[in-house]
Coordinates of C-alpha atoms in Angstrom, one line a residue:
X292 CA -25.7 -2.6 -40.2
X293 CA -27.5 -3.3 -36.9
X294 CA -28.8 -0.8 -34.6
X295 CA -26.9 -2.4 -31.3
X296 CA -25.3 -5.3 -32.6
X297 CA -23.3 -7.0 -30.2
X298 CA -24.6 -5.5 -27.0
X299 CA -28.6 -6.5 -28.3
X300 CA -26.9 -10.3 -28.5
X301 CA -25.3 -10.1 -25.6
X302 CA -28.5 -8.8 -23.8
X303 CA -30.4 -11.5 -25.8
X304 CA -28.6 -14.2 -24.4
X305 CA -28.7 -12.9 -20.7
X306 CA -32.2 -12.5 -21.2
X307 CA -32.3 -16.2 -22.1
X308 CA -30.2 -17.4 -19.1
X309 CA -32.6 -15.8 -16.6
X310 CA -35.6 -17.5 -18.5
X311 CA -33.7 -20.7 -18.1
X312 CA -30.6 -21.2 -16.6
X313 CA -30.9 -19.0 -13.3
X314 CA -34.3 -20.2 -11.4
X315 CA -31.9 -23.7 -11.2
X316 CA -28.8 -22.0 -10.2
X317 CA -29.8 -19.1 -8.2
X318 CA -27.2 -17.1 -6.2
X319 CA -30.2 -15.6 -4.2
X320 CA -31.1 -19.2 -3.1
X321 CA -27.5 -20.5 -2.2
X322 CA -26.6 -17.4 -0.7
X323 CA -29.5 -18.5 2.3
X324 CA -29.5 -22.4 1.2
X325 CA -25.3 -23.5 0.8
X326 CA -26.2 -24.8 4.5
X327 CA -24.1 -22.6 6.4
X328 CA -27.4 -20.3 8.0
X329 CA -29.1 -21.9 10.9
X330 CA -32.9 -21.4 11.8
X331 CA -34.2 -22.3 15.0
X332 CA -37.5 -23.8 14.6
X333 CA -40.3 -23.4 17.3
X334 CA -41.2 -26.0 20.0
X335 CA -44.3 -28.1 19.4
X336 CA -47.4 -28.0 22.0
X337 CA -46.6 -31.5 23.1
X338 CA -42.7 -30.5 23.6
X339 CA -44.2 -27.0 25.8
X340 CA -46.2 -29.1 27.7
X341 CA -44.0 -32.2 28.6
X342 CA -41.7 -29.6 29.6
X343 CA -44.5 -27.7 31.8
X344 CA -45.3 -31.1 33.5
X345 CA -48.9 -30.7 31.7
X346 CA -50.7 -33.5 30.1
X347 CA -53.6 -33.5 27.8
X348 CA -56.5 -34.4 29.9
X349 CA -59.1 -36.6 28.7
X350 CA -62.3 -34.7 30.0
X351 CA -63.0 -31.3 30.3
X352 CA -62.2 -31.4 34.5
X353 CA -58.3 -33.0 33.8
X354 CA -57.5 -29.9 31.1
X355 CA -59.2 -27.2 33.3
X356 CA -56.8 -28.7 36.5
X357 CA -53.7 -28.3 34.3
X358 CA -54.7 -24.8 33.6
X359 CA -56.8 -24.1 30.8
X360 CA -60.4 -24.6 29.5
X361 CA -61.5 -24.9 26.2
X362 CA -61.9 -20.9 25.8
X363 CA -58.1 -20.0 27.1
X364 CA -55.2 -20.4 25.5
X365 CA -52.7 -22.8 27.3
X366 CA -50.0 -21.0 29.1
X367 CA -46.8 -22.1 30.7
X368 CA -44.4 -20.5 33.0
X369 CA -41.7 -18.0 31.4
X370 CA -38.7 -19.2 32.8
X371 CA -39.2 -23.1 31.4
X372 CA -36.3 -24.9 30.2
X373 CA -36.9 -24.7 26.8
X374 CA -33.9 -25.3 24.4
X375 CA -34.6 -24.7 20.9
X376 CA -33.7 -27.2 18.0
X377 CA -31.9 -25.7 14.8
X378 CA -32.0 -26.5 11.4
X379 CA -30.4 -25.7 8.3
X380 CA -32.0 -23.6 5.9
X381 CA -33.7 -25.1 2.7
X382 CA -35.0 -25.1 -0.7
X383 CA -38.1 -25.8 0.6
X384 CA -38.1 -23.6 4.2
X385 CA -37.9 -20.6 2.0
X386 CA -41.3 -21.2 0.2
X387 CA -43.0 -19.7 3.8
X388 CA -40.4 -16.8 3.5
X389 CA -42.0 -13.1 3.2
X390 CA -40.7 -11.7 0.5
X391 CA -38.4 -14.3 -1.1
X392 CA -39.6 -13.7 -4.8
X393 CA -38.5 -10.1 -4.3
X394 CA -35.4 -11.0 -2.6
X395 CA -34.7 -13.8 -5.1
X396 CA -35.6 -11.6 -8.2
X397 CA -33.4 -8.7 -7.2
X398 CA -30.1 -10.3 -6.5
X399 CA -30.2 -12.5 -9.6
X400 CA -31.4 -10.0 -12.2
X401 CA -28.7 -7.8 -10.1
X402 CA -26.2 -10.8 -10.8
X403 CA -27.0 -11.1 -14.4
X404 CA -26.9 -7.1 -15.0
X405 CA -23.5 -7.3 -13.7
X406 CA -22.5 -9.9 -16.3
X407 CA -23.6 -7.6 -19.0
X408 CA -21.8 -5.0 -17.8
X409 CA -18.9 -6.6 -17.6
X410 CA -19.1 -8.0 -21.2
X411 CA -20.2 -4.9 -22.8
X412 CA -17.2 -3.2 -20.6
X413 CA -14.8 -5.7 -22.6
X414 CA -16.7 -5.1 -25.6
X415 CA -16.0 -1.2 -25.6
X416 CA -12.3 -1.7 -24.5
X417 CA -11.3 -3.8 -27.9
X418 CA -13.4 -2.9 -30.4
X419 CA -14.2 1.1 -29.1
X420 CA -17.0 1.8 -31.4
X421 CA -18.1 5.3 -31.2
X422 CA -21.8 5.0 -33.0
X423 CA -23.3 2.4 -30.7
X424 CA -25.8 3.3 -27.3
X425 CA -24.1 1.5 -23.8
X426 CA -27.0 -0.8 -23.1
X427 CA -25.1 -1.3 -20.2
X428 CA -26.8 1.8 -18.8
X429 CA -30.2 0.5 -19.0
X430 CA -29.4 -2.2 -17.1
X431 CA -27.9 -0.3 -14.2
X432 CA -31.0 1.7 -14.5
X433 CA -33.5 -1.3 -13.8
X434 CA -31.3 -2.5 -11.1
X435 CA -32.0 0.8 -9.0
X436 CA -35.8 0.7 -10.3
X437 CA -35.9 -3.0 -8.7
X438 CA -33.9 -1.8 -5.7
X439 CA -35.6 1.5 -5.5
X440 CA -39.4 -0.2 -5.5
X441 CA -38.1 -3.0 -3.1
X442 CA -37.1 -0.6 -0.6
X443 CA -40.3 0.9 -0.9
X444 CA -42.5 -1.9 -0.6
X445 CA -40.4 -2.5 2.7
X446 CA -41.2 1.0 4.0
X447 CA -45.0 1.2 3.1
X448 CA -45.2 -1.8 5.4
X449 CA -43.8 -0.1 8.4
X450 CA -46.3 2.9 7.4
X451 CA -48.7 0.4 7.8
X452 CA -48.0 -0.6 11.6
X453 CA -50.7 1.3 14.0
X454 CA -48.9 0.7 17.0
X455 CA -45.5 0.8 16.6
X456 CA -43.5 3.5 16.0
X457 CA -41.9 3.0 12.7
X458 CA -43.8 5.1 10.8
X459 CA -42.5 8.6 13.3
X460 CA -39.0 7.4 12.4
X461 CA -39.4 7.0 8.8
X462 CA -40.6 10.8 8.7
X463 CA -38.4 11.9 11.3
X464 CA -35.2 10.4 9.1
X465 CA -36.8 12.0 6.5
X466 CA -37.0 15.4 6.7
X467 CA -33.4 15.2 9.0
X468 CA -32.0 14.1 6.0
X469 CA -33.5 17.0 4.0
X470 CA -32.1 20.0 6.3
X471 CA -28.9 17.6 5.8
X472 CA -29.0 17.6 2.4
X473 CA -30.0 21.1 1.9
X474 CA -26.8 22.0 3.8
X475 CA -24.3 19.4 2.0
X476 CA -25.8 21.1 -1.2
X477 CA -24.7 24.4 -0.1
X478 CA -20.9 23.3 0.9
X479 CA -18.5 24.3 -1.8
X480 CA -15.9 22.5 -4.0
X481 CA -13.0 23.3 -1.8
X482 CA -14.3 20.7 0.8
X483 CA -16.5 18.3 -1.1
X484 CA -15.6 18.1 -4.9
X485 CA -18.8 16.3 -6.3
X486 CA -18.5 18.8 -9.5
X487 CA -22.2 20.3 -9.5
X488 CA -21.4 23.5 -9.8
X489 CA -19.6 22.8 -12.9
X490 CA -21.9 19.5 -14.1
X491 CA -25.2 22.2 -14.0
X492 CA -23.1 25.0 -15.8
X493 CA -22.2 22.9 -18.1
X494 CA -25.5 21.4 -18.5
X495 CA -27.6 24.8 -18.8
X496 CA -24.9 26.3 -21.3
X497 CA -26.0 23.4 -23.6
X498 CA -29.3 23.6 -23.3
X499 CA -29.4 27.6 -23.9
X500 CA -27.4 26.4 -26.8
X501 CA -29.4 24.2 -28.2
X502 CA -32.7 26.0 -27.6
X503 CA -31.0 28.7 -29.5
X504 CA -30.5 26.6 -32.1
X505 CA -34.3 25.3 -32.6
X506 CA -35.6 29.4 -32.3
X507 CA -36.4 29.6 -28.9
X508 CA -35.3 32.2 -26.2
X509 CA -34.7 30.6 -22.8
X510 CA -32.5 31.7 -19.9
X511 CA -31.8 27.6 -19.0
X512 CA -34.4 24.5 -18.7
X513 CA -34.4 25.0 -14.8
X514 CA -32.5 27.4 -12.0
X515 CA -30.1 26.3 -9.8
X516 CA -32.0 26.7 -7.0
X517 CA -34.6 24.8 -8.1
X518 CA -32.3 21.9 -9.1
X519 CA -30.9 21.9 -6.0
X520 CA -33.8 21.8 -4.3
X521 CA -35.1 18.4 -6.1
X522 CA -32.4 16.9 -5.2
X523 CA -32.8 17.2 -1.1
X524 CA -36.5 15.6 -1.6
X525 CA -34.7 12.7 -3.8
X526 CA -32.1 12.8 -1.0
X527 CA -34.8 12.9 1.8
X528 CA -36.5 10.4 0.1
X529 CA -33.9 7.5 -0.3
X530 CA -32.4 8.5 3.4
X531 CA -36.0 7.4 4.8
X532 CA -35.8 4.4 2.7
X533 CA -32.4 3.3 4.2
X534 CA -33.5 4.4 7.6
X535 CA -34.5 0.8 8.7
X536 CA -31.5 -0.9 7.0
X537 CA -29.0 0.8 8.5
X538 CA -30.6 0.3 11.7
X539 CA -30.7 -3.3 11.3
X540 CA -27.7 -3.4 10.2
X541 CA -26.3 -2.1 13.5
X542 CA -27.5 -4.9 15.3
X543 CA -26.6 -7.2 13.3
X544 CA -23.5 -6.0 13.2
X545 CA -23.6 -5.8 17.4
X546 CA -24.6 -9.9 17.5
X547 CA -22.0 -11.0 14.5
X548 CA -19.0 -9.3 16.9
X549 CA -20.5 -11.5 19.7
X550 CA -20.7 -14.5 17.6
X551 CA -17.2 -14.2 15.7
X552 CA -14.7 -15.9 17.6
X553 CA -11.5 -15.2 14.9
X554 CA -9.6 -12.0 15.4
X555 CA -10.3 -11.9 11.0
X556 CA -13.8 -12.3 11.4
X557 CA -13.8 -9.3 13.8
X558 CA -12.0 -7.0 11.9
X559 CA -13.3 -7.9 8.5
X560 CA -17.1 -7.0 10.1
X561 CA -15.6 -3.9 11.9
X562 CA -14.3 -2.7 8.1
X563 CA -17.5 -3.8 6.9
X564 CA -19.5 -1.2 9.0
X565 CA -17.2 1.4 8.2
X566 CA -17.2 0.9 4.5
X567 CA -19.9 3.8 4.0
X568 CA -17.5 6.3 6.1
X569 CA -14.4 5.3 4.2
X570 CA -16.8 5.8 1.1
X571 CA -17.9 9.0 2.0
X572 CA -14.0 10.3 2.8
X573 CA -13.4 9.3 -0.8
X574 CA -15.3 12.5 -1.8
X575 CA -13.8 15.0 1.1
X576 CA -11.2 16.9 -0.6
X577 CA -9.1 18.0 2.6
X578 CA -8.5 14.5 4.0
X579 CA -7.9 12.3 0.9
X580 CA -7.3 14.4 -2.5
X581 CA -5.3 17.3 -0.9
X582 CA -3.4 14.5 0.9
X583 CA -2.7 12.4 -2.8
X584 CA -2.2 15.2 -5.1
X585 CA -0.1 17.5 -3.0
X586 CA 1.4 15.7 -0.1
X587 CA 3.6 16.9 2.6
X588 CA 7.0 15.7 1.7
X589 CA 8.9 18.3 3.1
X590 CA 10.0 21.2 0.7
X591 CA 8.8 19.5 -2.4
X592 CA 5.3 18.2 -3.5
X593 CA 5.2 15.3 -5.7
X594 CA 1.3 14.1 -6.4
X595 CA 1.3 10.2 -5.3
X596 CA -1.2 9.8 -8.6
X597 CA -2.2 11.9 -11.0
X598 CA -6.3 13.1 -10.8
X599 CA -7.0 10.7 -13.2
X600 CA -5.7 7.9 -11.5
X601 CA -7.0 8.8 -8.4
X602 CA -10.7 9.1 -9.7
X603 CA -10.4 5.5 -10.8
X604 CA -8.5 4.2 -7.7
X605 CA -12.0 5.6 -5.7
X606 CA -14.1 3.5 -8.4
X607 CA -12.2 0.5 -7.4
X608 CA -12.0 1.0 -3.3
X609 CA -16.0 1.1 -3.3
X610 CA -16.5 -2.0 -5.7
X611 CA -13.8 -3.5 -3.6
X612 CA -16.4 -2.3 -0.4
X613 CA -19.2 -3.7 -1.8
X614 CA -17.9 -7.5 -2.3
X615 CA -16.6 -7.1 1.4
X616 CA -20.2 -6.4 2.2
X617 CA -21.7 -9.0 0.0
X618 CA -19.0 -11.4 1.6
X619 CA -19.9 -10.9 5.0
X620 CA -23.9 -11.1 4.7
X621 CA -23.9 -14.7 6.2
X622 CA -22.7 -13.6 9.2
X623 CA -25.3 -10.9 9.7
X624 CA -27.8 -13.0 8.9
X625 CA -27.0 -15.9 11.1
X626 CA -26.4 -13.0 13.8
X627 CA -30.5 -12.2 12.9
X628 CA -31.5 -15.9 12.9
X629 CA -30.0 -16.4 16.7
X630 CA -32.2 -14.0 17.5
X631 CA -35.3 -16.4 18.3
X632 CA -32.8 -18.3 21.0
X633 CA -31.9 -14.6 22.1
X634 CA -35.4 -13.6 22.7
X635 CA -35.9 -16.8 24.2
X636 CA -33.2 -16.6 27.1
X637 CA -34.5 -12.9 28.2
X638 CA -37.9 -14.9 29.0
X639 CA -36.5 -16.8 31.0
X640 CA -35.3 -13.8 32.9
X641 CA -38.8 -12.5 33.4
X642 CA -41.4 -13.7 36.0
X643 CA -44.9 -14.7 34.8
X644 CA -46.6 -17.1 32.1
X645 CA -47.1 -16.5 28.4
X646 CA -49.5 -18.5 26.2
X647 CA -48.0 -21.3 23.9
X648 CA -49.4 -19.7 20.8
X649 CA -47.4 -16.6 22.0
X650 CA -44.2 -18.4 22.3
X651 CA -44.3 -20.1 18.6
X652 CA -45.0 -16.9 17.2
X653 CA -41.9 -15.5 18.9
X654 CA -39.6 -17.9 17.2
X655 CA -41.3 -18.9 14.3
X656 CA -41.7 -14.8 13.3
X657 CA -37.2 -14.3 13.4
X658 CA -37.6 -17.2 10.3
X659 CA -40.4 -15.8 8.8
X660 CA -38.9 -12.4 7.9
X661 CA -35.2 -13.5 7.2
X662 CA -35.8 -12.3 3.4
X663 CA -37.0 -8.8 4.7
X664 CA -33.9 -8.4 6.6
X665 CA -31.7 -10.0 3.4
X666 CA -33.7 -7.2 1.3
X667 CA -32.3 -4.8 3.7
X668 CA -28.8 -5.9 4.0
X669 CA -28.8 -6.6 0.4
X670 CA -30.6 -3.6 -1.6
X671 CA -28.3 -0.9 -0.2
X672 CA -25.3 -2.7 -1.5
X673 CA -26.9 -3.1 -5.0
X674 CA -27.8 0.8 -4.9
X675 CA -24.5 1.5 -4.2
X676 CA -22.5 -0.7 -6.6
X677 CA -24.8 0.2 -9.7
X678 CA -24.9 4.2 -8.7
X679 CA -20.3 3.5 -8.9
X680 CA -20.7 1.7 -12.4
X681 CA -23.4 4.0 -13.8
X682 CA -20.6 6.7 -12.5
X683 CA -17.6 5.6 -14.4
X684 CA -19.8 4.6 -17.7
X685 CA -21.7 8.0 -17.8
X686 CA -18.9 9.7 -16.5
X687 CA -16.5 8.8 -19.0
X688 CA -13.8 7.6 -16.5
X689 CA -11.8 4.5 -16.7
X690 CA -10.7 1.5 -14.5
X691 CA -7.4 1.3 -15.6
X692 CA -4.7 2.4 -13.3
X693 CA -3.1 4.7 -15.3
X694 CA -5.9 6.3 -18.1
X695 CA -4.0 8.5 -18.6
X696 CA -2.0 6.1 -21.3
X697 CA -5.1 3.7 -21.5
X698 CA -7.9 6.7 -22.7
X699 CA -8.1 8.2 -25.7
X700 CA -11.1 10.2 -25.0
X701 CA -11.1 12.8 -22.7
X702 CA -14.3 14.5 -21.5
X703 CA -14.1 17.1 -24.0
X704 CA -14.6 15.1 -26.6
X705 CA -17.3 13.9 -25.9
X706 CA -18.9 17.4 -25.9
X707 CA -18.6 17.2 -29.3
X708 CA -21.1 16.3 -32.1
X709 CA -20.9 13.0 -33.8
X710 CA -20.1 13.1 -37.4
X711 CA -24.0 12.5 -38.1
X712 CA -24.5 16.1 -38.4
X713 CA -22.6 16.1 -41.2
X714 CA -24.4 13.2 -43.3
X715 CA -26.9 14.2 -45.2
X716 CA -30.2 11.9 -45.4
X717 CA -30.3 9.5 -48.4
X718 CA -33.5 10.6 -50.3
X719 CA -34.3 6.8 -51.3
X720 CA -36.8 5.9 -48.7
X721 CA -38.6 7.5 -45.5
X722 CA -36.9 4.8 -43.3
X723 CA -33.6 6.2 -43.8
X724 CA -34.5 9.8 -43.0
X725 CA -36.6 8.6 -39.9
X726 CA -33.2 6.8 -38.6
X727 CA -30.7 9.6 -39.3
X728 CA -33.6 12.1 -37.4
X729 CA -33.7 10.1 -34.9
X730 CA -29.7 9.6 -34.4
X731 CA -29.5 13.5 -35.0
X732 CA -32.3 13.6 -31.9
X733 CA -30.1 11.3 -29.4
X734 CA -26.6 13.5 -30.7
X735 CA -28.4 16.5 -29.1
X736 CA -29.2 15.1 -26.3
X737 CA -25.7 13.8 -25.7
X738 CA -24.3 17.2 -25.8
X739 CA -27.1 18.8 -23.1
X740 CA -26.4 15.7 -20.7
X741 CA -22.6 15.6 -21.2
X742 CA -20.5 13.6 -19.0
X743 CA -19.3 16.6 -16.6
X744 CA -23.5 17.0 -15.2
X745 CA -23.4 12.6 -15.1
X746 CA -20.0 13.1 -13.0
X747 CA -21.3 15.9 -10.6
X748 CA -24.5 14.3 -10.4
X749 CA -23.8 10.3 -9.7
X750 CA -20.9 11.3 -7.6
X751 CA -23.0 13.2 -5.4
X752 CA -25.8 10.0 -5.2
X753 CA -23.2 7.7 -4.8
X754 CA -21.6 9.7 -1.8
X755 CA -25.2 10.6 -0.4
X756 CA -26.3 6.5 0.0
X757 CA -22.8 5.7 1.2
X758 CA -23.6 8.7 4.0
X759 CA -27.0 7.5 4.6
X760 CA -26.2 4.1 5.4
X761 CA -23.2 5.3 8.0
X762 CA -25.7 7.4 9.8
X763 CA -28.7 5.6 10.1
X764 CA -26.3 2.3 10.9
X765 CA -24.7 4.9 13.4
X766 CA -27.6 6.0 15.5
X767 CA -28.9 2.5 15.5
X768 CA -25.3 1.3 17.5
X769 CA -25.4 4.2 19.8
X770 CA -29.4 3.1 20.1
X771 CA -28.4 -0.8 20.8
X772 CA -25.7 0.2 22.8
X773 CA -26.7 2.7 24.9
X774 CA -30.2 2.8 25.1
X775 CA -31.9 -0.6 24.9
X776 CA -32.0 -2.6 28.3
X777 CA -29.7 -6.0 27.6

């Protein structure tokens, strides 16, 4: 009998398909390559100076009359009319790109993870086997690493800046959303039913139990306090991560309203900014659950759905979120690309001269960096969608509408110990007893982490990135709005 079996083939064969099939048919690379984005490429230094009225002078006397000597850079007046030429992105324009292995890398391995979940999710709905480990799981798991790092990578290199002021902001968002996540953390279950309270009971009961069990007197593997408090530094620590997406996604959002010209197109990207709120109302008691469960009817209160359903009905509005988001990124980042013409007309507002050199760096850098701001737009959303699917996996819940008729195992049984207890080690061979040890070792520690603390505890993740991503994309709107001089 295998150890895996079906999900080690499947996971085989995806493994194979990124090796081969994927660096051909990349999603990464038709998401910016289809030829629906348009880059605006920068003006030569013959176009700047035909347009200036400068020539290239022979001799040393003609170049220094037109404004420049050897040692100067060549400058030309600000408020030229200069009219930039666009092109469509392609297979070849993204070799220059910063960070376009990392980009490409991320959404396809995130692509191919997906597929396995699926599969192994089809897998465990026909054949149900009870013995086997969800690789599934892992593969959620490297999808965050990947996202996790990238987002990372991205924020040591504003740390980096000397200048700017990036680096303030980072910290600043960080320890904001500390003191906010030390007070969400202290909100009870009436108003925001992640299941914490319950998940960590649950969790430290087990534990005492099965320290008990090996001789060993312990009051729980950590305090409350102390869990709590690990969590606001993870929770500090992803919000200053999402600080600069969310603020880039605000103005893109700003430039892709002033771009749409369908009423659709508008009010798909105005639900697209509010997916994280409608995300994070999924989890306030008082405004959705109270409302489902017991609403007012009048005299009588009939739930709408029963608790079941409504758990899987919030799994399937934020999946349904995400490929809104993932459908609208070519708009954002065709509203980031017209950024080089943007920058372009408010010089021509100003008085003065700016160097040629300058001026091609302007509009060459919007190109340069389209990947960073895909990474930004994009890594949120994968955080997001695998933090959901690690949720109903770990969880225990189940995407049909009604699981109620469709599960058969509740959470409670899961609590309890797989029949391996009972089987006593064949004494033909040392292999055999290492296996069942081993097996008996991962039963344990699928009763301490049960599927009440993976409930609590990925509810409260997903719910914190979905309210991370509102605020930062908030304050960036009020900052683009209200602040900035158009």
């Amino acid at each position: 009998m295998g150890v895996i079996g079906v999900q080690l083939v499947v996971t085989m064969v995806m493994a194979s398909v990124i090796q081969k099939i994927i660096p051909h048919y990349s999603l990464a690379r038709w998401l910016l390559c289809s030829g629906s984005l348009r880059w605006y490429q920068h003006p030569t230094e013959e176009e700047l100076r035909i347009l200036a009225g400068k020539q290239r002078g022979k001799t040393k006397k003609d170049r220094k009359y037109n404004g420049h000597i050897e040692n100067k850079p060549l400058t030309i007046p600000k408020d030229i009319d200069l009219h930039l030429e666009t092109k469509s992105v392609t297979e070849r324009d993204t070799i220059a790109l910063h960070y376009f292995p990392e980009y490409q890398w991320l959404v396809d391995f995130t692509v191919a993870a997906t597929v396995v979940y699926v599969v192994t999710e089809a897998y465990y709905s026909i054949v149900k086997p009870s013995q086997e480990m969800n690789i599934s799981v892992v593969w959620c798991l490297l999808v965050l690493a990947f996202a996790v790092k990238v987002l990372f990578s991205l924020t040591t290199h504003y740390f980096k800046v000397e200048d700017g002021g990036e680096r303030s902001v980072c910290v600043t968002f960080g320890f904001f959303f500390f003191v906010k996540a030390m007070a969400i953390l202290i909100v009870t279950e009436n108003y925001l039913e992640f299941g914490l309270e319950s998940g960590f009971s649950n969790f430290s009961e087990s534990a005492m139990q099965f320290l008990e069990k090996q001789g060993l007197e312990s009051q729980g593997p950590v305090s409350k306090l102390t869990f709590k408090l690990f969590l606001a530094v993870l929770c500090s620590l992803i919000g200053a991560f999402l600080t600069f997406p969310g603020l880039r996604l605000a103005q893109m959002h700003l430039d892709a309203l002033n771009l749409a010209t369908e009423k659709i197109t508008q009010t798909l990207l105005h639900i697209n900014f509010l997916a994280p709120l409608f995300t994070v109302l999924l989890w306030v008691k008082p405004i959705t659950k109270d409302y489902i469960m017991n609403p007012p009817l009048g005299k009588e209160s009939i739930p709408l759905m029963s608790e079941d359903t409504f758990d899987t009905v919030r799994l399937w509005i934020i999946i349904l979120l995400c490929v809104l988001r993932l459908a609208m990124m070519r708009h954002h980042l065709q509203a980031y690309l017209n950024l080089a013409q943007k920058s372009v007309d408010q010089m021509k507002k100003e008085a003065g001269r700016i160097s040629m050199v300058d001026l091609q760096k302007m509009v060459a850098r919007v190109f340069y960096y389209l990947c960073v701001i895909a990474l930004q737009y994009v890594a949120p959303l994968v955080m997001l969608l695998h933090t959901t699917l690690l949720l109903k996996t770990l969880g225990n819940y189940s995407w049909g509408i009604y699981p109620e008729l469709n599960s058969d195992t509740p959470v409670e049984n899961s609590l309890l110990p797989s029949s391996v207890y009972s089987e006593s080690p064949p004494a033909d061979g040392k292999m055999k007893v290492t296996v069942v040890q081993i097996t008996m070792a991962l039963g344990s520690l699928k009763n301490i982490f049960t599927p009440l603390l993976f409930r609590g505890l990925l509810s409260f993740l997903t719910w914190w990135i979905a309210a991370c991503l509102f605020s930062t994309s908030l304050f960036g709107l009020f900052y683009h709005q209200y602040l900035t001089v158009a």
